[in-house]
PDB file of C-alpha atoms and ligand atoms in Angstrom:
ATOM      1  CA  UNK A   1     112.531 -14.076 -34.821  1.00 43.00           C
ATOM      2  CA  UNK A   2     112.191 -17.808 -34.190  1.00 52.00           C
ATOM      3  CA  UNK A   3     114.321 -20.842 -33.658  1.00 61.00           C
ATOM      4  CA  UNK A   4     116.649 -21.341 -36.648  1.00 58.00           C
ATOM      5  CA  UNK A   5     114.695 -22.520 -39.697  1.00 60.00           C
ATOM      6  CA  UNK A   6     117.965 -23.720 -41.204  1.00 79.00           C
ATOM      7  CA  UNK A   7     118.403 -26.416 -38.580  1.00 92.00           C
ATOM      8  CA  UNK A   8     120.746 -29.100 -39.844  1.00 96.00           C
ATOM      9  CA  UNK A   9     120.466 -32.532 -38.224  1.00 96.00           C
ATOM     10  CA  UNK A  10     123.568 -34.676 -38.486  1.00 97.00           C
ATOM     11  CA  UNK A  11     122.819 -38.238 -37.408  1.00 97.00           C
ATOM     12  CA  UNK A  12     125.802 -40.246 -36.246  1.00 97.00           C
ATOM     13  CA  UNK A  13     126.584 -43.487 -34.464  1.00 98.00           C
ATOM     14  CA  UNK A  14     128.619 -42.961 -31.281  1.00 97.00           C
ATOM     15  CA  UNK A  15     131.186 -45.422 -29.931  1.00 96.00           C
ATOM     16  CA  UNK A  16     130.321 -44.952 -26.251  1.00 96.00           C
ATOM     17  CA  UNK A  17     127.778 -43.201 -24.085  1.00 97.00           C
ATOM     18  CA  UNK A  18     129.644 -41.927 -21.031  1.00 97.00           C
ATOM     19  CA  UNK A  19     132.739 -39.704 -21.056  1.00 96.00           C
ATOM     20  CA  UNK A  20     134.821 -38.894 -17.941  1.00 96.00           C
ATOM     21  CA  UNK A  21     134.545 -35.216 -16.979  1.00 95.00           C
ATOM     22  CA  UNK A  22     135.985 -32.587 -14.640  1.00 93.00           C
ATOM     23  CA  UNK A  23     132.683 -30.705 -14.425  1.00 91.00           C
ATOM     24  CA  UNK A  24     132.034 -29.903 -10.740  1.00 89.00           C
ATOM     25  CA  UNK A  25     129.774 -32.485  -9.111  1.00 89.00           C
ATOM     26  CA  UNK A  26     130.070 -35.090 -11.900  1.00 95.00           C
ATOM     27  CA  UNK A  27     132.306 -38.009 -12.898  1.00 97.00           C
ATOM     28  CA  UNK A  28     130.897 -38.617 -16.381  1.00 97.00           C
ATOM     29  CA  UNK A  29     128.854 -36.755 -18.963  1.00 97.00           C
ATOM     30  CA  UNK A  30     126.429 -38.049 -21.530  1.00 98.00           C
ATOM     31  CA  UNK A  31     125.786 -35.880 -24.586  1.00 97.00           C
ATOM     32  CA  UNK A  32     123.178 -37.422 -26.836  1.00 98.00           C
ATOM     33  CA  UNK A  33     123.076 -34.127 -28.745  1.00 98.00           C
ATOM     34  CA  UNK A  34     125.962 -31.842 -29.642  1.00 96.00           C
ATOM     35  CA  UNK A  35     124.647 -28.399 -30.498  1.00 96.00           C
ATOM     36  CA  UNK A  36     121.666 -26.527 -29.151  1.00 96.00           C
ATOM     37  CA  UNK A  37     118.689 -24.842 -30.803  1.00 95.00           C
ATOM     38  CA  UNK A  38     118.349 -22.429 -27.892  1.00 94.00           C
ATOM     39  CA  UNK A  39     121.559 -20.698 -29.060  1.00 93.00           C
ATOM     40  CA  UNK A  40     121.917 -18.448 -26.011  1.00 95.00           C
ATOM     41  CA  UNK A  41     124.308 -15.595 -26.810  1.00 96.00           C
ATOM     42  CA  UNK A  42     126.526 -16.352 -23.782  1.00 96.00           C
ATOM     43  CA  UNK A  43     126.580 -20.158 -24.234  1.00 96.00           C
ATOM     44  CA  UNK A  44     129.918 -21.626 -23.083  1.00 94.00           C
ATOM     45  CA  UNK A  45     129.487 -24.632 -25.404  1.00 94.00           C
ATOM     46  CA  UNK A  46     129.768 -22.518 -28.586  1.00 92.00           C
ATOM     47  CA  UNK A  47     133.431 -23.522 -28.768  1.00 90.00           C
ATOM     48  CA  UNK A  48     132.210 -26.853 -30.181  1.00 92.00           C
ATOM     49  CA  UNK A  49     131.844 -25.028 -33.537  1.00 92.00           C
ATOM     50  CA  UNK A  50     135.637 -25.220 -33.816  1.00 91.00           C
ATOM     51  CA  UNK A  51     135.412 -28.987 -34.232  1.00 91.00           C
ATOM     52  CA  UNK A  52     131.950 -29.349 -35.754  1.00 92.00           C
ATOM     53  CA  UNK A  53     132.051 -27.134 -38.820  1.00 92.00           C
ATOM     54  CA  UNK A  54     128.374 -27.183 -39.744  1.00 94.00           C
ATOM     55  CA  UNK A  55     127.670 -23.461 -39.327  1.00 92.00           C
ATOM     56  CA  UNK A  56     126.719 -21.098 -36.516  1.00 92.00           C
ATOM     57  CA  UNK A  57     125.835 -22.306 -33.023  1.00 94.00           C
ATOM     58  CA  UNK A  58     122.095 -22.996 -33.008  1.00 94.00           C
ATOM     59  CA  UNK A  59     121.885 -23.948 -36.694  1.00 94.00           C
ATOM     60  CA  UNK A  60     122.987 -27.557 -36.392  1.00 96.00           C
ATOM     61  CA  UNK A  61     122.666 -30.508 -34.055  1.00 97.00           C
ATOM     62  CA  UNK A  62     124.632 -33.711 -34.067  1.00 97.00           C
ATOM     63  CA  UNK A  63     122.303 -36.517 -32.998  1.00 98.00           C
ATOM     64  CA  UNK A  64     123.853 -39.670 -31.555  1.00 98.00           C
ATOM     65  CA  UNK A  65     121.020 -41.890 -32.595  1.00 97.00           C
ATOM     66  CA  UNK A  66     122.448 -45.185 -31.329  1.00 98.00           C
ATOM     67  CA  UNK A  67     122.802 -44.103 -27.673  1.00 98.00           C
ATOM     68  CA  UNK A  68     119.581 -45.832 -26.536  1.00 98.00           C
ATOM     69  CA  UNK A  69     121.152 -49.121 -27.691  1.00 97.00           C
ATOM     70  CA  UNK A  70     124.629 -48.312 -26.339  1.00 97.00           C
ATOM     71  CA  UNK A  71     123.528 -47.326 -22.822  1.00 97.00           C
ATOM     72  CA  UNK A  72     121.886 -50.716 -22.404  1.00 96.00           C
ATOM     73  CA  UNK A  73     125.340 -52.308 -22.515  1.00 93.00           C
ATOM     74  CA  UNK A  74     127.263 -49.694 -20.487  1.00 94.00           C
ATOM     75  CA  UNK A  75     127.416 -49.020 -16.789  1.00 91.00           C
ATOM     76  CA  UNK A  76     129.487 -46.563 -14.762  1.00 95.00           C
ATOM     77  CA  UNK A  77     130.182 -45.983 -11.109  1.00 92.00           C
ATOM     78  CA  UNK A  78     130.046 -42.349 -10.084  1.00 94.00           C
ATOM     79  CA  UNK A  79     127.775 -39.543 -11.072  1.00 97.00           C
ATOM     80  CA  UNK A  80     126.599 -38.901 -14.619  1.00 98.00           C
ATOM     81  CA  UNK A  81     125.649 -35.426 -15.813  1.00 97.00           C
ATOM     82  CA  UNK A  82     123.301 -34.905 -18.753  1.00 98.00           C
ATOM     83  CA  UNK A  83     124.354 -32.806 -20.763  1.00 95.00           C
ATOM     84  CA  UNK A  84     127.338 -30.473 -21.148  1.00 94.00           C
ATOM     85  CA  UNK A  85     127.202 -29.366 -24.803  1.00 94.00           C
ATOM     86  CA  UNK A  86     123.461 -29.132 -25.444  1.00 96.00           C
ATOM     87  CA  UNK A  87     120.141 -28.993 -23.670  1.00 97.00           C
ATOM     88  CA  UNK A  88     118.675 -32.520 -23.403  1.00 98.00           C
ATOM     89  CA  UNK A  89     115.164 -31.038 -23.711  1.00 98.00           C
ATOM     90  CA  UNK A  90     115.728 -28.595 -26.571  1.00 97.00           C
ATOM     91  CA  UNK A  91     112.738 -28.387 -28.984  1.00 96.00           C
ATOM     92  CA  UNK A  92     113.864 -31.174 -31.357  1.00 96.00           C
ATOM     93  CA  UNK A  93     113.657 -33.615 -28.432  1.00 98.00           C
ATOM     94  CA  UNK A  94     109.876 -33.310 -28.533  1.00 97.00           C
ATOM     95  CA  UNK A  95     109.907 -34.972 -31.950  1.00 97.00           C
ATOM     96  CA  UNK A  96     112.932 -37.303 -31.651  1.00 98.00           C
ATOM     97  CA  UNK A  97     112.418 -38.495 -28.051  1.00 98.00           C
ATOM     98  CA  UNK A  98     116.088 -39.459 -27.956  1.00 98.00           C
ATOM     99  CA  UNK A  99     116.602 -38.315 -24.353  1.00 98.00           C
ATOM    100  CA  UNK A 100     113.504 -40.234 -23.313  1.00 98.00           C
ATOM    101  CA  UNK A 101     114.637 -43.413 -25.082  1.00 98.00           C
ATOM    102  CA  UNK A 102     118.072 -43.188 -23.452  1.00 98.00           C
ATOM    103  CA  UNK A 103     116.551 -42.746 -20.007  1.00 98.00           C
ATOM    104  CA  UNK A 104     114.268 -45.705 -20.582  1.00 98.00           C
ATOM    105  CA  UNK A 105     117.205 -47.924 -21.642  1.00 98.00           C
ATOM    106  CA  UNK A 106     119.665 -46.763 -18.986  1.00 97.00           C
ATOM    107  CA  UNK A 107     120.553 -48.824 -15.928  1.00 96.00           C
ATOM    108  CA  UNK A 108     118.354 -47.295 -13.225  1.00 97.00           C
ATOM    109  CA  UNK A 109     121.103 -47.692 -10.602  1.00 96.00           C
ATOM    110  CA  UNK A 110     123.198 -45.053 -12.337  1.00 97.00           C
ATOM    111  CA  UNK A 111     123.399 -41.826 -10.343  1.00 97.00           C
ATOM    112  CA  UNK A 112     122.050 -39.277 -12.763  1.00 98.00           C
ATOM    113  CA  UNK A 113     121.881 -35.485 -12.780  1.00 98.00           C
ATOM    114  CA  UNK A 114     119.935 -33.745 -15.532  1.00 98.00           C
ATOM    115  CA  UNK A 115     120.045 -30.020 -16.253  1.00 98.00           C
ATOM    116  CA  UNK A 116     117.731 -28.217 -18.654  1.00 98.00           C
ATOM    117  CA  UNK A 117     116.124 -24.888 -19.416  1.00 97.00           C
ATOM    118  CA  UNK A 118     112.918 -26.468 -20.681  1.00 97.00           C
ATOM    119  CA  UNK A 119     109.656 -27.525 -19.090  1.00 98.00           C
ATOM    120  CA  UNK A 120     109.554 -30.351 -21.657  1.00 98.00           C
ATOM    121  CA  UNK A 121     111.456 -32.206 -18.923  1.00 98.00           C
ATOM    122  CA  UNK A 122     108.090 -32.808 -17.213  1.00 98.00           C
ATOM    123  CA  UNK A 123     107.163 -35.268 -19.990  1.00 98.00           C
ATOM    124  CA  UNK A 124     109.624 -37.796 -18.535  1.00 98.00           C
ATOM    125  CA  UNK A 125     108.591 -37.763 -14.877  1.00 98.00           C
ATOM    126  CA  UNK A 126     107.350 -41.341 -15.265  1.00 98.00           C
ATOM    127  CA  UNK A 127     110.864 -42.516 -16.239  1.00 98.00           C
ATOM    128  CA  UNK A 128     112.598 -40.383 -13.566  1.00 98.00           C
ATOM    129  CA  UNK A 129     110.556 -42.258 -10.971  1.00 98.00           C
ATOM    130  CA  UNK A 130     112.250 -45.522 -11.981  1.00 98.00           C
ATOM    131  CA  UNK A 131     115.740 -44.246 -11.074  1.00 98.00           C
ATOM    132  CA  UNK A 132     117.147 -44.909  -7.595  1.00 97.00           C
ATOM    133  CA  UNK A 133     119.201 -41.708  -7.474  1.00 98.00           C
ATOM    134  CA  UNK A 134     118.238 -38.888  -9.790  1.00 98.00           C
ATOM    135  CA  UNK A 135     118.363 -35.099  -9.571  1.00 98.00           C
ATOM    136  CA  UNK A 136     116.675 -32.870 -12.111  1.00 98.00           C
ATOM    137  CA  UNK A 137     117.659 -29.222 -12.379  1.00 98.00           C
ATOM    138  CA  UNK A 138     116.255 -26.171 -14.115  1.00 98.00           C
ATOM    139  CA  UNK A 139     118.438 -23.193 -14.990  1.00 98.00           C
ATOM    140  CA  UNK A 140     116.872 -20.017 -13.649  1.00 97.00           C
ATOM    141  CA  UNK A 141     118.124 -16.450 -13.972  1.00 97.00           C
ATOM    142  CA  UNK A 142     115.046 -14.206 -14.081  1.00 97.00           C
ATOM    143  CA  UNK A 143     116.313 -11.970 -16.904  1.00 96.00           C
ATOM    144  CA  UNK A 144     113.707  -9.349 -17.727  1.00 94.00           C
ATOM    145  CA  UNK A 145     111.807  -9.610 -21.028  1.00 92.00           C
ATOM    146  CA  UNK A 146     114.079  -7.190 -22.872  1.00 93.00           C
ATOM    147  CA  UNK A 147     117.268  -8.979 -21.874  1.00 96.00           C
ATOM    148  CA  UNK A 148     115.820 -12.441 -22.441  1.00 94.00           C
ATOM    149  CA  UNK A 149     114.720 -11.449 -25.957  1.00 94.00           C
ATOM    150  CA  UNK A 150     118.233 -10.308 -26.773  1.00 94.00           C
ATOM    151  CA  UNK A 151     120.396 -13.027 -25.291  1.00 95.00           C
ATOM    152  CA  UNK A 152     118.282 -16.151 -24.810  1.00 93.00           C
ATOM    153  CA  UNK A 153     115.105 -15.600 -26.844  1.00 91.00           C
ATOM    154  CA  UNK A 154     114.093 -19.183 -27.490  1.00 90.00           C
ATOM    155  CA  UNK A 155     113.756 -20.970 -24.244  1.00 88.00           C
ATOM    156  CA  UNK A 156     110.791 -21.052 -21.862  1.00 93.00           C
ATOM    157  CA  UNK A 157     110.099 -18.157 -19.495  1.00 94.00           C
ATOM    158  CA  UNK A 158     111.350 -18.064 -15.915  1.00 95.00           C
ATOM    159  CA  UNK A 159     107.776 -18.630 -14.739  1.00 96.00           C
ATOM    160  CA  UNK A 160     107.485 -21.857 -16.770  1.00 97.00           C
ATOM    161  CA  UNK A 161     110.818 -23.081 -15.440  1.00 97.00           C
ATOM    162  CA  UNK A 162     109.854 -22.307 -11.851  1.00 98.00           C
ATOM    163  CA  UNK A 163     106.555 -24.145 -12.388  1.00 98.00           C
ATOM    164  CA  UNK A 164     108.536 -27.102 -13.722  1.00 98.00           C
ATOM    165  CA  UNK A 165     110.619 -27.157 -10.522  1.00 98.00           C
ATOM    166  CA  UNK A 166     107.428 -27.114  -8.490  1.00 98.00           C
ATOM    167  CA  UNK A 167     105.832 -29.967 -10.465  1.00 98.00           C
ATOM    168  CA  UNK A 168     108.981 -32.108 -10.159  1.00 98.00           C
ATOM    169  CA  UNK A 169     108.894 -31.498  -6.406  1.00 98.00           C
ATOM    170  CA  UNK A 170     105.201 -32.404  -6.183  1.00 98.00           C
ATOM    171  CA  UNK A 171     106.005 -35.657  -7.982  1.00 98.00           C
ATOM    172  CA  UNK A 172     108.697 -36.596  -5.494  1.00 98.00           C
ATOM    173  CA  UNK A 173     111.628 -36.018  -7.881  1.00 98.00           C
ATOM    174  CA  UNK A 174     114.674 -34.471  -6.201  1.00 98.00           C
ATOM    175  CA  UNK A 175     115.125 -31.118  -7.933  1.00 98.00           C
ATOM    176  CA  UNK A 176     117.565 -28.252  -7.989  1.00 98.00           C
ATOM    177  CA  UNK A 177     117.789 -24.720  -9.284  1.00 98.00           C
ATOM    178  CA  UNK A 178     120.894 -23.778 -11.217  1.00 98.00           C
ATOM    179  CA  UNK A 179     121.063 -20.015 -10.814  1.00 98.00           C
ATOM    180  CA  UNK A 180     123.083 -18.982 -13.855  1.00 97.00           C
ATOM    181  CA  UNK A 181     124.617 -16.931 -15.321  1.00 97.00           C
ATOM    182  CA  UNK A 182     124.808 -14.507 -12.384  1.00 98.00           C
ATOM    183  CA  UNK A 183     125.466 -11.012 -13.757  1.00 98.00           C
ATOM    184  CA  UNK A 184     125.591  -7.815 -11.651  1.00 98.00           C
ATOM    185  CA  UNK A 185     122.405  -5.692 -11.951  1.00 97.00           C
ATOM    186  CA  UNK A 186     120.777  -8.223 -14.303  1.00 97.00           C
ATOM    187  CA  UNK A 187     120.172 -11.137 -11.929  1.00 98.00           C
ATOM    188  CA  UNK A 188     118.619 -10.777  -8.477  1.00 98.00           C
ATOM    189  CA  UNK A 189     119.872 -13.869  -6.638  1.00 98.00           C
ATOM    190  CA  UNK A 190     118.003 -13.097  -3.388  1.00 98.00           C
ATOM    191  CA  UNK A 191     114.696 -12.740  -5.217  1.00 98.00           C
ATOM    192  CA  UNK A 192     115.184 -15.986  -7.170  1.00 98.00           C
ATOM    193  CA  UNK A 193     115.889 -17.879  -3.948  1.00 98.00           C
ATOM    194  CA  UNK A 194     112.804 -16.355  -2.321  1.00 98.00           C
ATOM    195  CA  UNK A 195     110.604 -17.399  -5.226  1.00 98.00           C
ATOM    196  CA  UNK A 196     111.867 -20.996  -5.392  1.00 98.00           C
ATOM    197  CA  UNK A 197     112.959 -22.096  -1.926  1.00 98.00           C
ATOM    198  CA  UNK A 198     109.625 -23.651  -0.918  1.00 98.00           C
ATOM    199  CA  UNK A 199     109.835 -26.289  -3.632  1.00 98.00           C
ATOM    200  CA  UNK A 200     113.554 -26.614  -4.411  1.00 98.00           C
ATOM    201  CA  UNK A 201     115.725 -29.287  -2.795  1.00 98.00           C
ATOM    202  CA  UNK A 202     119.093 -27.657  -3.400  1.00 98.00           C
ATOM    203  CA  UNK A 203     120.944 -25.020  -5.395  1.00 98.00           C
ATOM    204  CA  UNK A 204     123.947 -24.496  -7.624  1.00 97.00           C
ATOM    205  CA  UNK A 205     125.112 -20.962  -8.312  1.00 97.00           C
ATOM    206  CA  UNK A 206     127.294 -19.890 -11.193  1.00 97.00           C
ATOM    207  CA  UNK A 207     128.736 -16.452 -11.829  1.00 97.00           C
ATOM    208  CA  UNK A 208     129.087 -15.528 -15.508  1.00 97.00           C
ATOM    209  CA  UNK A 209     132.378 -16.617 -17.004  1.00 95.00           C
ATOM    210  CA  UNK A 210     133.066 -13.538 -19.105  1.00 95.00           C
ATOM    211  CA  UNK A 211     135.856 -15.172 -21.084  1.00 93.00           C
ATOM    212  CA  UNK A 212     133.828 -18.294 -21.992  1.00 94.00           C
ATOM    213  CA  UNK A 213     130.741 -16.216 -22.863  1.00 96.00           C
ATOM    214  CA  UNK A 214     132.423 -15.153 -26.129  1.00 94.00           C
ATOM    215  CA  UNK A 215     133.140 -11.939 -28.046  1.00 95.00           C
ATOM    216  CA  UNK A 216     129.577 -11.230 -29.173  1.00 95.00           C
ATOM    217  CA  UNK A 217     128.203 -11.426 -25.650  1.00 97.00           C
ATOM    218  CA  UNK A 218     131.032  -9.371 -24.144  1.00 97.00           C
ATOM    219  CA  UNK A 219     130.403  -6.669 -26.745  1.00 97.00           C
ATOM    220  CA  UNK A 220     126.660  -6.681 -26.045  1.00 98.00           C
ATOM    221  CA  UNK A 221     127.187  -6.463 -22.279  1.00 98.00           C
ATOM    222  CA  UNK A 222     129.763  -3.700 -22.576  1.00 98.00           C
ATOM    223  CA  UNK A 223     127.499  -1.631 -24.822  1.00 98.00           C
ATOM    224  CA  UNK A 224     124.239  -2.140 -22.987  1.00 97.00           C
ATOM    225  CA  UNK A 225     125.278  -2.689 -19.372  1.00 98.00           C
ATOM    226  CA  UNK A 226     128.734  -1.095 -19.018  1.00 98.00           C
ATOM    227  CA  UNK A 227     128.562  -1.113 -15.209  1.00 98.00           C
ATOM    228  CA  UNK A 228     127.902  -4.860 -15.148  1.00 98.00           C
ATOM    229  CA  UNK A 229     130.743  -5.423 -17.591  1.00 97.00           C
ATOM    230  CA  UNK A 230     133.096  -3.321 -15.489  1.00 97.00           C
ATOM    231  CA  UNK A 231     132.364  -5.294 -12.332  1.00 97.00           C
ATOM    232  CA  UNK A 232     132.926  -8.624 -14.061  1.00 96.00           C
ATOM    233  CA  UNK A 233     136.131  -7.592 -15.782  1.00 95.00           C
ATOM    234  CA  UNK A 234     137.836  -5.978 -12.770  1.00 95.00           C
ATOM    235  CA  UNK A 235     139.363  -8.390 -10.255  1.00 94.00           C
ATOM    236  CA  UNK A 236     138.758  -6.224  -7.151  1.00 96.00           C
ATOM    237  CA  UNK A 237     135.193  -5.265  -8.115  1.00 97.00           C
ATOM    238  CA  UNK A 238     134.349  -8.833  -9.134  1.00 96.00           C
ATOM    239  CA  UNK A 239     135.618 -10.247  -5.843  1.00 96.00           C
ATOM    240  CA  UNK A 240     133.554  -7.759  -3.850  1.00 97.00           C
ATOM    241  CA  UNK A 241     130.459  -8.511  -5.928  1.00 97.00           C
ATOM    242  CA  UNK A 242     130.919 -12.274  -5.517  1.00 97.00           C
ATOM    243  CA  UNK A 243     131.432 -11.856  -1.753  1.00 97.00           C
ATOM    244  CA  UNK A 244     128.223  -9.802  -1.458  1.00 98.00           C
ATOM    245  CA  UNK A 245     126.201 -12.376  -3.425  1.00 98.00           C
ATOM    246  CA  UNK A 246     127.613 -15.214  -1.310  1.00 97.00           C
ATOM    247  CA  UNK A 247     126.455 -13.320   1.799  1.00 97.00           C
ATOM    248  CA  UNK A 248     122.945 -13.171   0.321  1.00 98.00           C
ATOM    249  CA  UNK A 249     123.081 -16.918  -0.384  1.00 98.00           C
ATOM    250  CA  UNK A 250     124.268 -17.656   3.172  1.00 97.00           C
ATOM    251  CA  UNK A 251     121.550 -15.514   4.712  1.00 97.00           C
ATOM    252  CA  UNK A 252     118.927 -17.851   3.244  1.00 97.00           C
ATOM    253  CA  UNK A 253     118.185 -21.178   4.812  1.00 91.00           C
ATOM    254  CA  UNK A 254     118.857 -23.278   1.695  1.00 98.00           C
ATOM    255  CA  UNK A 255     120.976 -26.259   0.766  1.00 98.00           C
ATOM    256  CA  UNK A 256     123.806 -25.249  -1.559  1.00 98.00           C
ATOM    257  CA  UNK A 257     125.633 -27.924  -3.558  1.00 96.00           C
ATOM    258  CA  UNK A 258     128.160 -25.600  -5.157  1.00 94.00           C
ATOM    259  CA  UNK A 259     129.123 -22.102  -6.246  1.00 96.00           C
ATOM    260  CA  UNK A 260     131.050 -21.740  -9.528  1.00 94.00           C
ATOM    261  CA  UNK A 261     133.242 -18.665  -9.551  1.00 92.00           C
ATOM    262  CA  UNK A 262     135.285 -17.388 -12.455  1.00 77.00           C
ATOM    263  CA  UNK A 263     137.532 -14.566 -11.310  1.00 68.00           C
ATOM    264  CA  UNK A 264     138.807 -12.264 -14.024  1.00 67.00           C
ATOM    265  CA  UNK A 265     142.536 -12.627 -14.518  1.00 55.00           C
ATOM    266  CA  UNK A 266     143.403  -8.948 -14.146  1.00 42.00           C
TER     267      UNK A 266
HETATM  268  S1  SF4 B   1     120.446 -23.875 -23.423  1.00 85.15           S
HETATM  269 FE1  SF4 B   1     122.513 -24.254 -22.592  1.00 85.15          FE
HETATM  270  S2  SF4 B   1     123.575 -25.466 -24.158  1.00 85.15           S
HETATM  271 FE2  SF4 B   1     121.781 -24.541 -25.103  1.00 85.15          FE
HETATM  272  S3  SF4 B   1     122.534 -22.654 -26.053  1.00 85.15           S
HETATM  273 FE3  SF4 B   1     121.721 -22.118 -24.033  1.00 85.15          FE
HETATM  274  S4  SF4 B   1     123.474 -22.206 -22.633  1.00 85.15           S
HETATM  275 FE4  SF4 B   1     124.045 -23.310 -24.533  1.00 85.15          FE
END
């Protein structure tokens, strides 16, 4: 199994680069791509398929090809997050270099936060160094090989992503680990902190949002890891689990920027 061979690229011209957002820790988002080749089974951005009817999540990408030109003319106060409905360093970026061109054109006074699951991010260290206030994050979850193959088969291994964090740190780029999605029995938060704390500036933690993860993922979790599913879908059990994980986080001497919690409704 490989990344979708049917990949459809839809090139468009956007009207603006930055969109106001309620995402924790950000005032604006920039999405140069809509759609993501990594097609993780639990991806919260899959809902975009309702508006972009080009096929299944992972089979198409909308490319806003004029953003390098647009960002030259736009400026925003507040923090910009790249990106919320794609990975800015998904494989096609290697060829298109759209993210790189946008970064090169962008006002370097903009406060920028980048989040990716790919070590391709290291290609742009030279441009990151030009920004006055930039934070570059890698999503880490440490899923074992079996789980990774099933639910997020296409993106680089945990080891590669941890190495990327280390290299960013060695190059003086402020970095962070986004520990996500936290799932009982599948993700060992304490271990991930232990393995990254020597070269990670700060952390975000995010517990799996079962509702946003979609039907297919819920079914897979229920069938393969019923105990994990039960904890996440039961309010009392979920609260206890979250409390225990927060205790583990607190017991480590790390800087935490935020913890995203999604309590089940019942
Ligand atoms: S890398 Fe992120 S945006 Fe891309 S499919 Fe996975 S969760 Fe969704």
